[in-house]
Coordinates of C-alpha atoms in Angstrom, one line a residue:
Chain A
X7 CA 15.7 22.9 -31.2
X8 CA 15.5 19.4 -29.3
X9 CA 17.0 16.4 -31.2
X10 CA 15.0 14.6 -34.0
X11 CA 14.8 10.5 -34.5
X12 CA 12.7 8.8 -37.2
X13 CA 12.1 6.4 -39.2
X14 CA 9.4 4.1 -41.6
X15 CA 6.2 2.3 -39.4
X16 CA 7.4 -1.2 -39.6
X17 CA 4.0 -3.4 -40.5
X18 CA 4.0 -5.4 -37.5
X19 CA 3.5 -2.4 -35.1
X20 CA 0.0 -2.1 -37.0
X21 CA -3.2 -3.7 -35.2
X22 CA -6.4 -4.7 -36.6
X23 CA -7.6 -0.9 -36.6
X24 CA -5.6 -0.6 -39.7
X25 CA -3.0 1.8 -37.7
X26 CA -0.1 1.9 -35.4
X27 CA -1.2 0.1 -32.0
X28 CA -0.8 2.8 -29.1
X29 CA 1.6 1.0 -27.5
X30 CA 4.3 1.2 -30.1
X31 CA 4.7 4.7 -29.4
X32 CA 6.0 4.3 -26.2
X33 CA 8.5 2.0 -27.7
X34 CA 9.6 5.1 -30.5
X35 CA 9.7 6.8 -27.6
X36 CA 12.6 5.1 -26.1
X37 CA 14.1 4.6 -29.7
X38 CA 14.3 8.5 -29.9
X39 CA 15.9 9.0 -26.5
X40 CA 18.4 6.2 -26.9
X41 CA 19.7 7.6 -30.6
X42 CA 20.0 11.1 -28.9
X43 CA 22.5 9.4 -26.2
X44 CA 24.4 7.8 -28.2
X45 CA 24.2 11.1 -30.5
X46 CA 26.1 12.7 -27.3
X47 CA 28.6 9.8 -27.5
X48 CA 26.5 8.4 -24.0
X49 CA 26.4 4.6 -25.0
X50 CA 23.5 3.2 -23.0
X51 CA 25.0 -0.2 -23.7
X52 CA 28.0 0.9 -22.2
X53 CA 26.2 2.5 -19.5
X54 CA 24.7 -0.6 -18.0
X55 CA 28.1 -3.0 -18.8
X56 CA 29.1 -0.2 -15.9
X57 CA 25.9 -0.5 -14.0
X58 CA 24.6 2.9 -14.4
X59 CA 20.6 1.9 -15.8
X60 CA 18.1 5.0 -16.5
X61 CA 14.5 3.1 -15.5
X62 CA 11.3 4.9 -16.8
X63 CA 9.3 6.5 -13.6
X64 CA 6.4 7.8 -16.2
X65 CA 5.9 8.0 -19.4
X66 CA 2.2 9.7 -21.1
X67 CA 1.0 10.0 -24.4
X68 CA -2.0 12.1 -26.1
X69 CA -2.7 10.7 -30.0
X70 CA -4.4 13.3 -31.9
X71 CA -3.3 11.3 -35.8
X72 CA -2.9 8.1 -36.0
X73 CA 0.1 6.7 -38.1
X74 CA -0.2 3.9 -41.0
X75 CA 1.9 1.4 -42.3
X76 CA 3.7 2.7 -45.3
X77 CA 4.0 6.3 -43.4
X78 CA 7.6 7.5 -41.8
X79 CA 7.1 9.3 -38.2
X80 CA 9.7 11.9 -37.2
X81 CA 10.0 12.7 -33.6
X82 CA 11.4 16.5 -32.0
X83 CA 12.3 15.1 -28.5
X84 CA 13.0 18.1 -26.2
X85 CA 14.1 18.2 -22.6
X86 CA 11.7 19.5 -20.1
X87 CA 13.4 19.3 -16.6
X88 CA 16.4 17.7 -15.3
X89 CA 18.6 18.2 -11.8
X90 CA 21.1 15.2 -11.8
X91 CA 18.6 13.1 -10.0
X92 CA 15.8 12.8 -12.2
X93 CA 15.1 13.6 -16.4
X94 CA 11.9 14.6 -17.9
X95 CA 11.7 14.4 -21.8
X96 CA 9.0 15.8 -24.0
X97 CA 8.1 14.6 -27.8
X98 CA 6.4 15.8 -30.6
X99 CA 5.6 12.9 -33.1
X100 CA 5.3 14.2 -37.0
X101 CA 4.4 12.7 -40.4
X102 CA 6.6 13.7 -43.0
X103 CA 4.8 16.9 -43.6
X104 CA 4.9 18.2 -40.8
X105 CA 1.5 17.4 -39.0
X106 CA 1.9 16.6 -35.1
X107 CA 0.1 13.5 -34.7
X108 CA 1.3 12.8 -31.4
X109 CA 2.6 14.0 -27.9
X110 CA 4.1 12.5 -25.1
X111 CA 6.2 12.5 -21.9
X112 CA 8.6 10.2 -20.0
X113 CA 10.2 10.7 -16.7
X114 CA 13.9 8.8 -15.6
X115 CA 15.5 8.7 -12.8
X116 CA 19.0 7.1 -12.1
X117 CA 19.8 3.8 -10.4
X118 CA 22.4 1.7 -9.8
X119 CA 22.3 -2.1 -10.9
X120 CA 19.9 -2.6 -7.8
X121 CA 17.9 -0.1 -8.8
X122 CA 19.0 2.2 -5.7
X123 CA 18.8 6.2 -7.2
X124 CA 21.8 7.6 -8.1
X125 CA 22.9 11.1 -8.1
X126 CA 24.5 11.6 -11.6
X127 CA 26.0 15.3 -10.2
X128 CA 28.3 13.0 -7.6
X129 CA 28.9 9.4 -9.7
X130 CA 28.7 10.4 -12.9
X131 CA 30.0 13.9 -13.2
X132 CA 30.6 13.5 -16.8
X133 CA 27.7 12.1 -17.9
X134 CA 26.4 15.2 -15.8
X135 CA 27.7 17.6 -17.5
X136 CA 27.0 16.3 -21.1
X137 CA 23.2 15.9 -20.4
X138 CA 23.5 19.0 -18.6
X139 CA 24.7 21.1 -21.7
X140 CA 22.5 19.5 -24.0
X141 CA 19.4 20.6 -21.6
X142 CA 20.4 23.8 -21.8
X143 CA 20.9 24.2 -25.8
X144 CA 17.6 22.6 -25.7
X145 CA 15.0 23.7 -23.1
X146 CA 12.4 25.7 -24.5
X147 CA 11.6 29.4 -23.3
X148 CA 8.2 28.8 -22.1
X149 CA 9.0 25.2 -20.1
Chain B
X2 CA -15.2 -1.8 -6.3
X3 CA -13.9 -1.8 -10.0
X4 CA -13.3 -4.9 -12.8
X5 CA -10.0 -7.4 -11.6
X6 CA -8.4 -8.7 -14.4
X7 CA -4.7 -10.4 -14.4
X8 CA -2.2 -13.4 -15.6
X9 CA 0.9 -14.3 -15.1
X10 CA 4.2 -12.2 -16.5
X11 CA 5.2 -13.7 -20.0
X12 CA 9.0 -14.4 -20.4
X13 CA 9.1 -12.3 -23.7
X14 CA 7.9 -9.1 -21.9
X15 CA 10.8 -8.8 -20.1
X16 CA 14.0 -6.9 -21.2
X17 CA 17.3 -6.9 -20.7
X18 CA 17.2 -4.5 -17.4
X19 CA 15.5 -8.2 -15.7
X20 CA 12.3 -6.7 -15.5
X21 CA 9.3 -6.2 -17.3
X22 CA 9.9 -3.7 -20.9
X23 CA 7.4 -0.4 -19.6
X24 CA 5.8 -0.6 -22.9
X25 CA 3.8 -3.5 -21.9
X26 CA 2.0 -2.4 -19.3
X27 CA 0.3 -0.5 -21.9
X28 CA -0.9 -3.6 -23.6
X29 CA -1.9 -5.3 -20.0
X30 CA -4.5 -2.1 -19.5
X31 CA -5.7 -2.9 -22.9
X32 CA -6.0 -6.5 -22.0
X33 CA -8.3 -5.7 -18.8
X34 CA -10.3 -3.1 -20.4
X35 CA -11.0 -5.5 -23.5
X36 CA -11.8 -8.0 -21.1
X37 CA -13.8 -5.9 -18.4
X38 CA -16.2 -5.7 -21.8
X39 CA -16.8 -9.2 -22.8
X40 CA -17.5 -9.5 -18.6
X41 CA -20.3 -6.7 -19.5
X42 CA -21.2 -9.0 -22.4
X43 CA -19.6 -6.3 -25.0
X44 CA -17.4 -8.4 -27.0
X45 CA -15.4 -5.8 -28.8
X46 CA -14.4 -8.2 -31.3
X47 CA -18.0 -8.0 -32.6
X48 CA -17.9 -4.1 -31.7
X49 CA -15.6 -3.6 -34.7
X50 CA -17.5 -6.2 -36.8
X51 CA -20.0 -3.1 -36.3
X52 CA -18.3 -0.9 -37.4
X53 CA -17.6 0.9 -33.7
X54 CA -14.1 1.4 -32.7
X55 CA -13.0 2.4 -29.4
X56 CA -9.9 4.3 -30.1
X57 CA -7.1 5.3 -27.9
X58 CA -7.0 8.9 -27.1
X59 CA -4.3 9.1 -24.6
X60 CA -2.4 7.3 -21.7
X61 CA 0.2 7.7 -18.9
X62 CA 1.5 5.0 -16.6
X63 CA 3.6 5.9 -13.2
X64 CA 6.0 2.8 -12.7
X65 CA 6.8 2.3 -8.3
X66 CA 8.0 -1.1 -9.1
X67 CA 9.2 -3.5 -11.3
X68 CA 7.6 -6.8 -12.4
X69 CA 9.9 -9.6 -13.3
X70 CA 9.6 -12.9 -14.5
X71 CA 8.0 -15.4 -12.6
X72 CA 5.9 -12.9 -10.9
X73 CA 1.8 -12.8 -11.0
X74 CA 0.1 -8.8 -11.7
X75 CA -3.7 -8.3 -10.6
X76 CA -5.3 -4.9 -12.7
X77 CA -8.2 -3.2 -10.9
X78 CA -10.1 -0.9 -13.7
X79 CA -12.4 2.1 -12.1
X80 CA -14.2 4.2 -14.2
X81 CA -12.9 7.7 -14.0
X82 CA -15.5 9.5 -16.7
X83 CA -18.2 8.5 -18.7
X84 CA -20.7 10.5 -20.5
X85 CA -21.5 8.5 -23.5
X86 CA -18.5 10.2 -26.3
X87 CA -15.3 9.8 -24.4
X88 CA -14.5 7.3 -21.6
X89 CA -11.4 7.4 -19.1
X90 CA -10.3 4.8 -17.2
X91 CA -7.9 4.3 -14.3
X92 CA -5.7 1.4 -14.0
X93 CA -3.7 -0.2 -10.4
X94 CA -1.7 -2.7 -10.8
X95 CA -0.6 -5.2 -8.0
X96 CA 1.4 -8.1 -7.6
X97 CA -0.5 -11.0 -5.8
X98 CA 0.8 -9.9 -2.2
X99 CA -1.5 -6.7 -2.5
X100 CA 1.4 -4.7 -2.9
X101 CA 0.6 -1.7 -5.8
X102 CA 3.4 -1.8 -8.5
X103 CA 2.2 0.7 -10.8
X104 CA -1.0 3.0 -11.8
X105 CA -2.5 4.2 -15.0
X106 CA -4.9 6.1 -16.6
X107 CA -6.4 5.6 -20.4
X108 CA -8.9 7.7 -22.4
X109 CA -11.0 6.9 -25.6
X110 CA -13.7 8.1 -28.0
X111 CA -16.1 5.9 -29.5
X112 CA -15.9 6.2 -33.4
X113 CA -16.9 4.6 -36.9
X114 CA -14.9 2.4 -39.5
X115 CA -13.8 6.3 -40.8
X116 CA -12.7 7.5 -37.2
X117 CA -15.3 10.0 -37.1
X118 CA -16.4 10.1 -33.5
X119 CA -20.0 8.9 -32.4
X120 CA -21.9 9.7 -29.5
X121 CA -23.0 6.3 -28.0
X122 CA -26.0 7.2 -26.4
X123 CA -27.3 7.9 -30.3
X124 CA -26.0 5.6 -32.1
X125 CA -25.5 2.3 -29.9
X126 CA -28.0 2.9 -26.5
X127 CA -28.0 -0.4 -25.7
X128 CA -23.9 0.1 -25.4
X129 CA -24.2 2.9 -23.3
X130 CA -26.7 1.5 -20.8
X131 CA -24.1 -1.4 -20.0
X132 CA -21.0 1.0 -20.1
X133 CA -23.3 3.5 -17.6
X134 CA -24.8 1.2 -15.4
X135 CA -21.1 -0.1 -14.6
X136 CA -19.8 3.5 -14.4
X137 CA -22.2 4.5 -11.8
X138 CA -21.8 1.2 -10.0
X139 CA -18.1 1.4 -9.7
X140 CA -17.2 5.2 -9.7
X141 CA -15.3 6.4 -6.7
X142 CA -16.8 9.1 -4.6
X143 CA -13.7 10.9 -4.8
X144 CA -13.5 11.2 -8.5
Chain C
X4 CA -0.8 -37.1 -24.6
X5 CA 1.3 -33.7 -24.6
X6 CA 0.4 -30.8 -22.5
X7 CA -2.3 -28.3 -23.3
X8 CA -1.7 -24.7 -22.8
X9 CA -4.0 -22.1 -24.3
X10 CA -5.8 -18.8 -23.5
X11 CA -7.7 -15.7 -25.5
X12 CA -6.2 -13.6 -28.7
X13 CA -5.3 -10.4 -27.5
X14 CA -5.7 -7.9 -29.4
X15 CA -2.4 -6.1 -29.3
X16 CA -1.1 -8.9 -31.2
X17 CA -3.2 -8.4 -34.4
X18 CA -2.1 -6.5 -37.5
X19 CA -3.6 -4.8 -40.1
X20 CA -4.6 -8.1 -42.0
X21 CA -7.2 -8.5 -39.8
X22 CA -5.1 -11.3 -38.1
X23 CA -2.7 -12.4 -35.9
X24 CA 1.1 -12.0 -36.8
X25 CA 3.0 -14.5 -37.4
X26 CA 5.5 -13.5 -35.0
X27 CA 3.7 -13.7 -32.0
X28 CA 3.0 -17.2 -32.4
X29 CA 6.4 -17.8 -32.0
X30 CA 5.7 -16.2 -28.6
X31 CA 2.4 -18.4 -28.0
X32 CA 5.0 -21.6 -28.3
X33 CA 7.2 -20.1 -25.5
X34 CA 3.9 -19.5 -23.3
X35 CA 3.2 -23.2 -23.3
X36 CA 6.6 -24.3 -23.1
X37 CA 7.1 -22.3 -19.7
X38 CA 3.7 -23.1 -18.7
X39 CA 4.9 -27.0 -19.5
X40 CA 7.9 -26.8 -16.9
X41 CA 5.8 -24.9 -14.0
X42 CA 3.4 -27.8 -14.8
X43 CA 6.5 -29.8 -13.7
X44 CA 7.4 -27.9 -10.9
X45 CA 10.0 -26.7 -12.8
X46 CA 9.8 -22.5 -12.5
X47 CA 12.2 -21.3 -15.4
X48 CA 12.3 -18.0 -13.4
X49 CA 13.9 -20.2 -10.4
X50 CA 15.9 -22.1 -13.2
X51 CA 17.5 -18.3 -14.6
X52 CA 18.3 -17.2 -10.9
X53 CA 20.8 -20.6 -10.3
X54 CA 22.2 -20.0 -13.8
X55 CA 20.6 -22.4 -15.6
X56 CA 19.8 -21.2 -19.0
X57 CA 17.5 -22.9 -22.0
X58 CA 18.0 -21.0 -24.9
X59 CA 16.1 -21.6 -28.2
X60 CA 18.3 -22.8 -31.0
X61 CA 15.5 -22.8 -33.7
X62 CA 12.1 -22.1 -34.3
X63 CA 10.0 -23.4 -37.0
X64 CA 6.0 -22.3 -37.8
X65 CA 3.5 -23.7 -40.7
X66 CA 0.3 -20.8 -40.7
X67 CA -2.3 -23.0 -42.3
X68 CA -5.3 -20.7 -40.7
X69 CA -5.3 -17.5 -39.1
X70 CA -6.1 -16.5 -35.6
X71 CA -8.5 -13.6 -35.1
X72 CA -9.2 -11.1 -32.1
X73 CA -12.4 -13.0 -30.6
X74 CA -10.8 -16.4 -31.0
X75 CA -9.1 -18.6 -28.4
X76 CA -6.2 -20.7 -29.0
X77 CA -5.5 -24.2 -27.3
X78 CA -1.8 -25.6 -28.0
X79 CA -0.6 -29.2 -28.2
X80 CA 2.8 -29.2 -27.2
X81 CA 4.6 -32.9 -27.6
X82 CA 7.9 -33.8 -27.1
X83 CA 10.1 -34.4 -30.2
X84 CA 13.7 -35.9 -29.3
X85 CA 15.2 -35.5 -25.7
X86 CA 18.8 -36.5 -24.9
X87 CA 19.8 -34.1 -21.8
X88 CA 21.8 -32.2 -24.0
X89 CA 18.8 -30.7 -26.1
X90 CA 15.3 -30.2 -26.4
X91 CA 13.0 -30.6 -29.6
X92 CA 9.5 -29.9 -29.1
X93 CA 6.2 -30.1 -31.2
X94 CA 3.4 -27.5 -31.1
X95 CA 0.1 -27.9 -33.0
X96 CA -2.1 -25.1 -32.5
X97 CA -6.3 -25.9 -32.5
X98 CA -9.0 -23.1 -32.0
X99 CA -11.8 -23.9 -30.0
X100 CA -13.9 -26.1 -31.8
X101 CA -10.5 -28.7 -32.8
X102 CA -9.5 -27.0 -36.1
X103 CA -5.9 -27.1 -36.3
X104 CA -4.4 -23.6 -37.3
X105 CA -0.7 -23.8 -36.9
X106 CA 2.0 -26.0 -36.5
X107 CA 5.5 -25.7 -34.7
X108 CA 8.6 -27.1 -33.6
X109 CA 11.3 -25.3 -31.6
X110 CA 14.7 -26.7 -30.4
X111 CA 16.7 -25.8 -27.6
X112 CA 19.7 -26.2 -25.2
X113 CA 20.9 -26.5 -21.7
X114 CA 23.5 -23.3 -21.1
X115 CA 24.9 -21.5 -17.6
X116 CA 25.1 -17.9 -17.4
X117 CA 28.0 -17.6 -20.1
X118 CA 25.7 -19.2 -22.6
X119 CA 28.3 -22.1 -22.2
X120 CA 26.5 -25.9 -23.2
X121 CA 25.6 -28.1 -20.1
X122 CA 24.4 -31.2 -19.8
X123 CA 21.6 -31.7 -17.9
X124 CA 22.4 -35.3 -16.5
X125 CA 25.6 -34.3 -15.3
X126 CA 24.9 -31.0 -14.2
X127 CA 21.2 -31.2 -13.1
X128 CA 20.0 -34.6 -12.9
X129 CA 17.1 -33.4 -10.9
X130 CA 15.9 -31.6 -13.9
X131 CA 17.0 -34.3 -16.1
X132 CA 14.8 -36.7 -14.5
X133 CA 11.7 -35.1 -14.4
X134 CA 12.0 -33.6 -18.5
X135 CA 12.9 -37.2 -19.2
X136 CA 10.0 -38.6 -17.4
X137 CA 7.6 -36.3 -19.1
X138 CA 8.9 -37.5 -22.3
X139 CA 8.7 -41.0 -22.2
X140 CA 5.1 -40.4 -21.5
X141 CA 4.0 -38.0 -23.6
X142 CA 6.5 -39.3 -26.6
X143 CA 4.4 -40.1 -30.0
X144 CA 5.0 -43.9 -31.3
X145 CA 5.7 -42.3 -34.7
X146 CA 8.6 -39.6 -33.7
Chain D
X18 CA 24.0 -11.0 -54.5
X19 CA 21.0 -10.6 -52.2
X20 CA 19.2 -7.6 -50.9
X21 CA 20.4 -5.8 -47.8
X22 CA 18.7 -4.5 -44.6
X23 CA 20.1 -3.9 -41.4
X24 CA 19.7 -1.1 -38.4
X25 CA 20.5 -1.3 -35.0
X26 CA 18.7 -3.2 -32.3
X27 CA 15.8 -2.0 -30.2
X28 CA 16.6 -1.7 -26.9
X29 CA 12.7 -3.7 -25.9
X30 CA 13.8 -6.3 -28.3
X31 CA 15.9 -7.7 -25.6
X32 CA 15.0 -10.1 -23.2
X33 CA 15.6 -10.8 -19.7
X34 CA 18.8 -12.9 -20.9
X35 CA 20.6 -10.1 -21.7
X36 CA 20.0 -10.8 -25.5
X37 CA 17.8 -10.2 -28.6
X38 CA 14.2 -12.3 -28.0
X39 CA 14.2 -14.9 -30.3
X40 CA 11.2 -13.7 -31.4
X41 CA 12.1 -10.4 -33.2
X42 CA 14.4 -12.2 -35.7
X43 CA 10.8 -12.8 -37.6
X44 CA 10.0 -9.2 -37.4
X45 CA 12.9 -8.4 -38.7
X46 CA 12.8 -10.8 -41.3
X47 CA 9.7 -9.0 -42.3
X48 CA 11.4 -5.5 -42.0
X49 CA 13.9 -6.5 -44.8
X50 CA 11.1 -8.0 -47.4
X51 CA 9.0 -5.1 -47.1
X52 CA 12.3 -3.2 -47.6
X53 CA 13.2 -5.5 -50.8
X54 CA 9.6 -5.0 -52.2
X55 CA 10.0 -1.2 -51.4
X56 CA 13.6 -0.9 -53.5
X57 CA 11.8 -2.9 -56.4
X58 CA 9.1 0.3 -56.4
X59 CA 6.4 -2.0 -55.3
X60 CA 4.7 -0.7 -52.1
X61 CA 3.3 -3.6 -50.1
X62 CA 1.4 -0.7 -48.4
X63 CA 0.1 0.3 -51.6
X64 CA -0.5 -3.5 -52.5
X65 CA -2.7 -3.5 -49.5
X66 CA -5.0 -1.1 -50.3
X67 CA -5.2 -2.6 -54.2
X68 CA -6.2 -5.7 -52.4
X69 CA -3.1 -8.0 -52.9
X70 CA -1.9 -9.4 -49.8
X71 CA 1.5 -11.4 -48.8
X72 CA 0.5 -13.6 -45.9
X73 CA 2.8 -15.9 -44.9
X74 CA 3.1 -19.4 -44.8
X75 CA 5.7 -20.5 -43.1
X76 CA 8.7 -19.5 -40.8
X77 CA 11.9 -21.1 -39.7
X78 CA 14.9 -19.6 -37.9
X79 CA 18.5 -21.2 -36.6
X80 CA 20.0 -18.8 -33.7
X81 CA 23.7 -19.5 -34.0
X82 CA 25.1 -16.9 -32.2
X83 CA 23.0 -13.9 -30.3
X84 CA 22.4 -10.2 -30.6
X85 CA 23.0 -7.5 -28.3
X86 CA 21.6 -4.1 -27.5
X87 CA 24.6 -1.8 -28.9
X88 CA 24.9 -4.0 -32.0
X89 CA 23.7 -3.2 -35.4
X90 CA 22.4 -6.1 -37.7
X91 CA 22.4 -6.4 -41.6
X92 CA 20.2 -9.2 -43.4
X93 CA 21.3 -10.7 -46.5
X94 CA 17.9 -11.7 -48.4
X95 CA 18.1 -14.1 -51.0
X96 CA 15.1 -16.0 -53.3
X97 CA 14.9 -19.3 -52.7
X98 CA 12.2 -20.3 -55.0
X99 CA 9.1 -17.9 -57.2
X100 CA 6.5 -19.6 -59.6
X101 CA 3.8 -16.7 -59.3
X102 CA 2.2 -18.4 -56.7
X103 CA 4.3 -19.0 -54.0
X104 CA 7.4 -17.3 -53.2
X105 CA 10.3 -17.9 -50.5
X106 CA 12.9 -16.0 -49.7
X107 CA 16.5 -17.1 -47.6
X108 CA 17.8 -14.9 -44.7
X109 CA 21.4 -14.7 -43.4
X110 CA 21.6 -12.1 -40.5
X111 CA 25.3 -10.9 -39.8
X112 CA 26.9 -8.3 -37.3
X113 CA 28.5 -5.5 -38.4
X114 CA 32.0 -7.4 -38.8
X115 CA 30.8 -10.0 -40.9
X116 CA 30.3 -12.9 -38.6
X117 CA 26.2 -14.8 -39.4
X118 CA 24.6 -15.3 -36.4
X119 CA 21.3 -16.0 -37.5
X120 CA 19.7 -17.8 -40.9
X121 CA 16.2 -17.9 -41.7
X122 CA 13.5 -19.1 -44.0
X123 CA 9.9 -17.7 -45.4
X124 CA 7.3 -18.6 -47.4
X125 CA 4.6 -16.8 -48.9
X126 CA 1.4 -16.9 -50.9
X127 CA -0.4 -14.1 -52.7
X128 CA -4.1 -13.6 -52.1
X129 CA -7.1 -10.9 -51.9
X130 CA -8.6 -9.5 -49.3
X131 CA -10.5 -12.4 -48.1
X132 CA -7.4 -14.4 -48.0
X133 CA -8.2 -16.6 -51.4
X134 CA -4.7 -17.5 -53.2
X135 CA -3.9 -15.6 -56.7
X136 CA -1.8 -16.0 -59.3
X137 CA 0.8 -13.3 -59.4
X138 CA 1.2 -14.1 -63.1
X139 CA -2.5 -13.7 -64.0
X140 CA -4.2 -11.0 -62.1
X141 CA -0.6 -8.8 -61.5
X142 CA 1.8 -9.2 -64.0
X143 CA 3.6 -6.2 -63.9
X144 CA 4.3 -7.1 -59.8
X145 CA 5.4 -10.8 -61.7
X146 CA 7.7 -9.4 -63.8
X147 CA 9.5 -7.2 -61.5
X148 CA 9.7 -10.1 -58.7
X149 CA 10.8 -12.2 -61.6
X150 CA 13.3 -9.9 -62.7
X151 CA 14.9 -9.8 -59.1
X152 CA 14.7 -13.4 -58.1
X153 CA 16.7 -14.5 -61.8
X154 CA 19.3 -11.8 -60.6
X155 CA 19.6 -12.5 -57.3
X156 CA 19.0 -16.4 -57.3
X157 CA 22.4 -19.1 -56.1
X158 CA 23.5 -21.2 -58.1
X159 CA 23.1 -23.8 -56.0
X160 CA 19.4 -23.4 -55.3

């Protein structure tokens, strides 16, 4: 269920606390969400050479564990709502054994290379109907 | 009403979309927050030296529009809750025209060198009189 | 002699030494670099919009003392050689009280949009001018 | 001959040119060391909390040709010079088909937790002989 993206902390994402600065996350974030398109065969590199971009509208986080350097993170990243217009993605951030040490959100919507919303459904019917199918595989009972 | 706190956009925050990377407005509410204390003569540099850490314990951003480049952002921190073991915070962001950009939220605990949580009004009074006295002062009716 | 460009630790930018990585001075040196050219009335930001592009061609850094969260940074930033077809510049990077920390150099050229090499006398003599201006007067005896 | 590292790039480690911030090339310079020192069974996380650091001394980096989001990296990392007390290491960053964009240079010290230089060969000789073992094996002729 959901698609899963991880890899080792790298050092420089630590801070002075002796753990993972908050921020990073949010960055892992959008590392996990990029491998899964291109795990559907949706380049986003492609995607914006033909001026489709996917700007974040939200993103949230709640750290429960921090993560260390020398530690790997594994993130579940699930779908939690998505029309054509607008994506909503949920993760679930694990150590290695399983324990959840963090949760988050982020919102997209679609935009042309002006940033004007685009309807994926009516430009990108393809695109459409991949994310589409892969929302529905995924989406949890209970969301 | 609320703490002011901004710069000027840093080239290397930008990515390749033109505008500012999402993951750094993150790092610009830390920025006002950490400054907002050494304005209530809390250097949290000499916090830690303590042996008090101010973890993060969540955060969300909502992005309306982009900064790029070249462009100034002004933070206005409000208190959102206080009572003396967690602390939220709520963030605007605006561009020097007035215009609002983008709003956040953060929360935190106030902990020891282990990450145990402390309760400030025990363990650092002197802390939570300054934190309080700018809580009550600034707090919104509406919150 | 040189310009002076400096401004607070943050404290995002330490890691888990207890100091500031070593990256992010290389990220300090672009600060006062940018800072140097809207000093000169020369926005960078405007520069990228007419297709004017400086891109760095090398960096160089000598850590001789760390940076802490707490500490401020002041940077010396000299020019090195000038000859409208690239740009070598010095950094030397003092805390508060004069110590020097850090030392620098970075080296850079004139490109349009294609990342094609101009020249900045033929192409932008405007430009040209003022950089060379700032040179001869800020140019060491010994360089 | 050499150790290899490589991954894909980050989508935030671009910049606003379109291309990889010059800055990251450090970062992942450090990605492939404490990847080396990882292969060689010697956990620079684990080194840490012995109380051996790494800091560095120095940095350089040429940028002969850029990176892009959609491209993958590999780092060739080669010892340039190891006496027990300093080490530094040689970087050649290709793309996937071969071509170097990118070379690089670090030094390094070794030193306890309040920064004081050590000898490798005196207080950590079994870390000595394994560095030593790698550098004779991996060192150019022409070095």
């Amino acid at each position: 269920m959901g698609y899963f993206y991880g890899r080792k902390v790298n050092y420089y994402e630590t801070d002075q606390m002796g753990i993972v600065h908050h921020s990073n996350y949010i960055r892992w974030m959008e590392e996990a969400r990029l491998s899964l398109m291109e795990d559907l065969s949706l380049s986003y590199a492609e995607m914006e050479r033909q001026g489709l971009l996917i700007p974040v509208l939200s993103v949230s986080c709640k750290y429960r564990l921090p993560f260390r350097y020398g530690e790997s993170f594994q993130i579940q990243l699930s779908p939690l709502h998505f029309n054509g217009i607008k994506l909503s993605l949920g993760y679930r951030i694990y150590d290695t054994e399983g324990k959840l040490h963090t949760t988050g959100e982020s919102s997209h919507c679609f935009a042309d290379s002006s940033m004007c919303p685009r309807s994926l459904k009516k430009s990108y019917s393809h695109i459409y109907e991949i994310l589409q199918e892969w929302v529905l595989a995924n989406q949890e009972d209970n969301v």
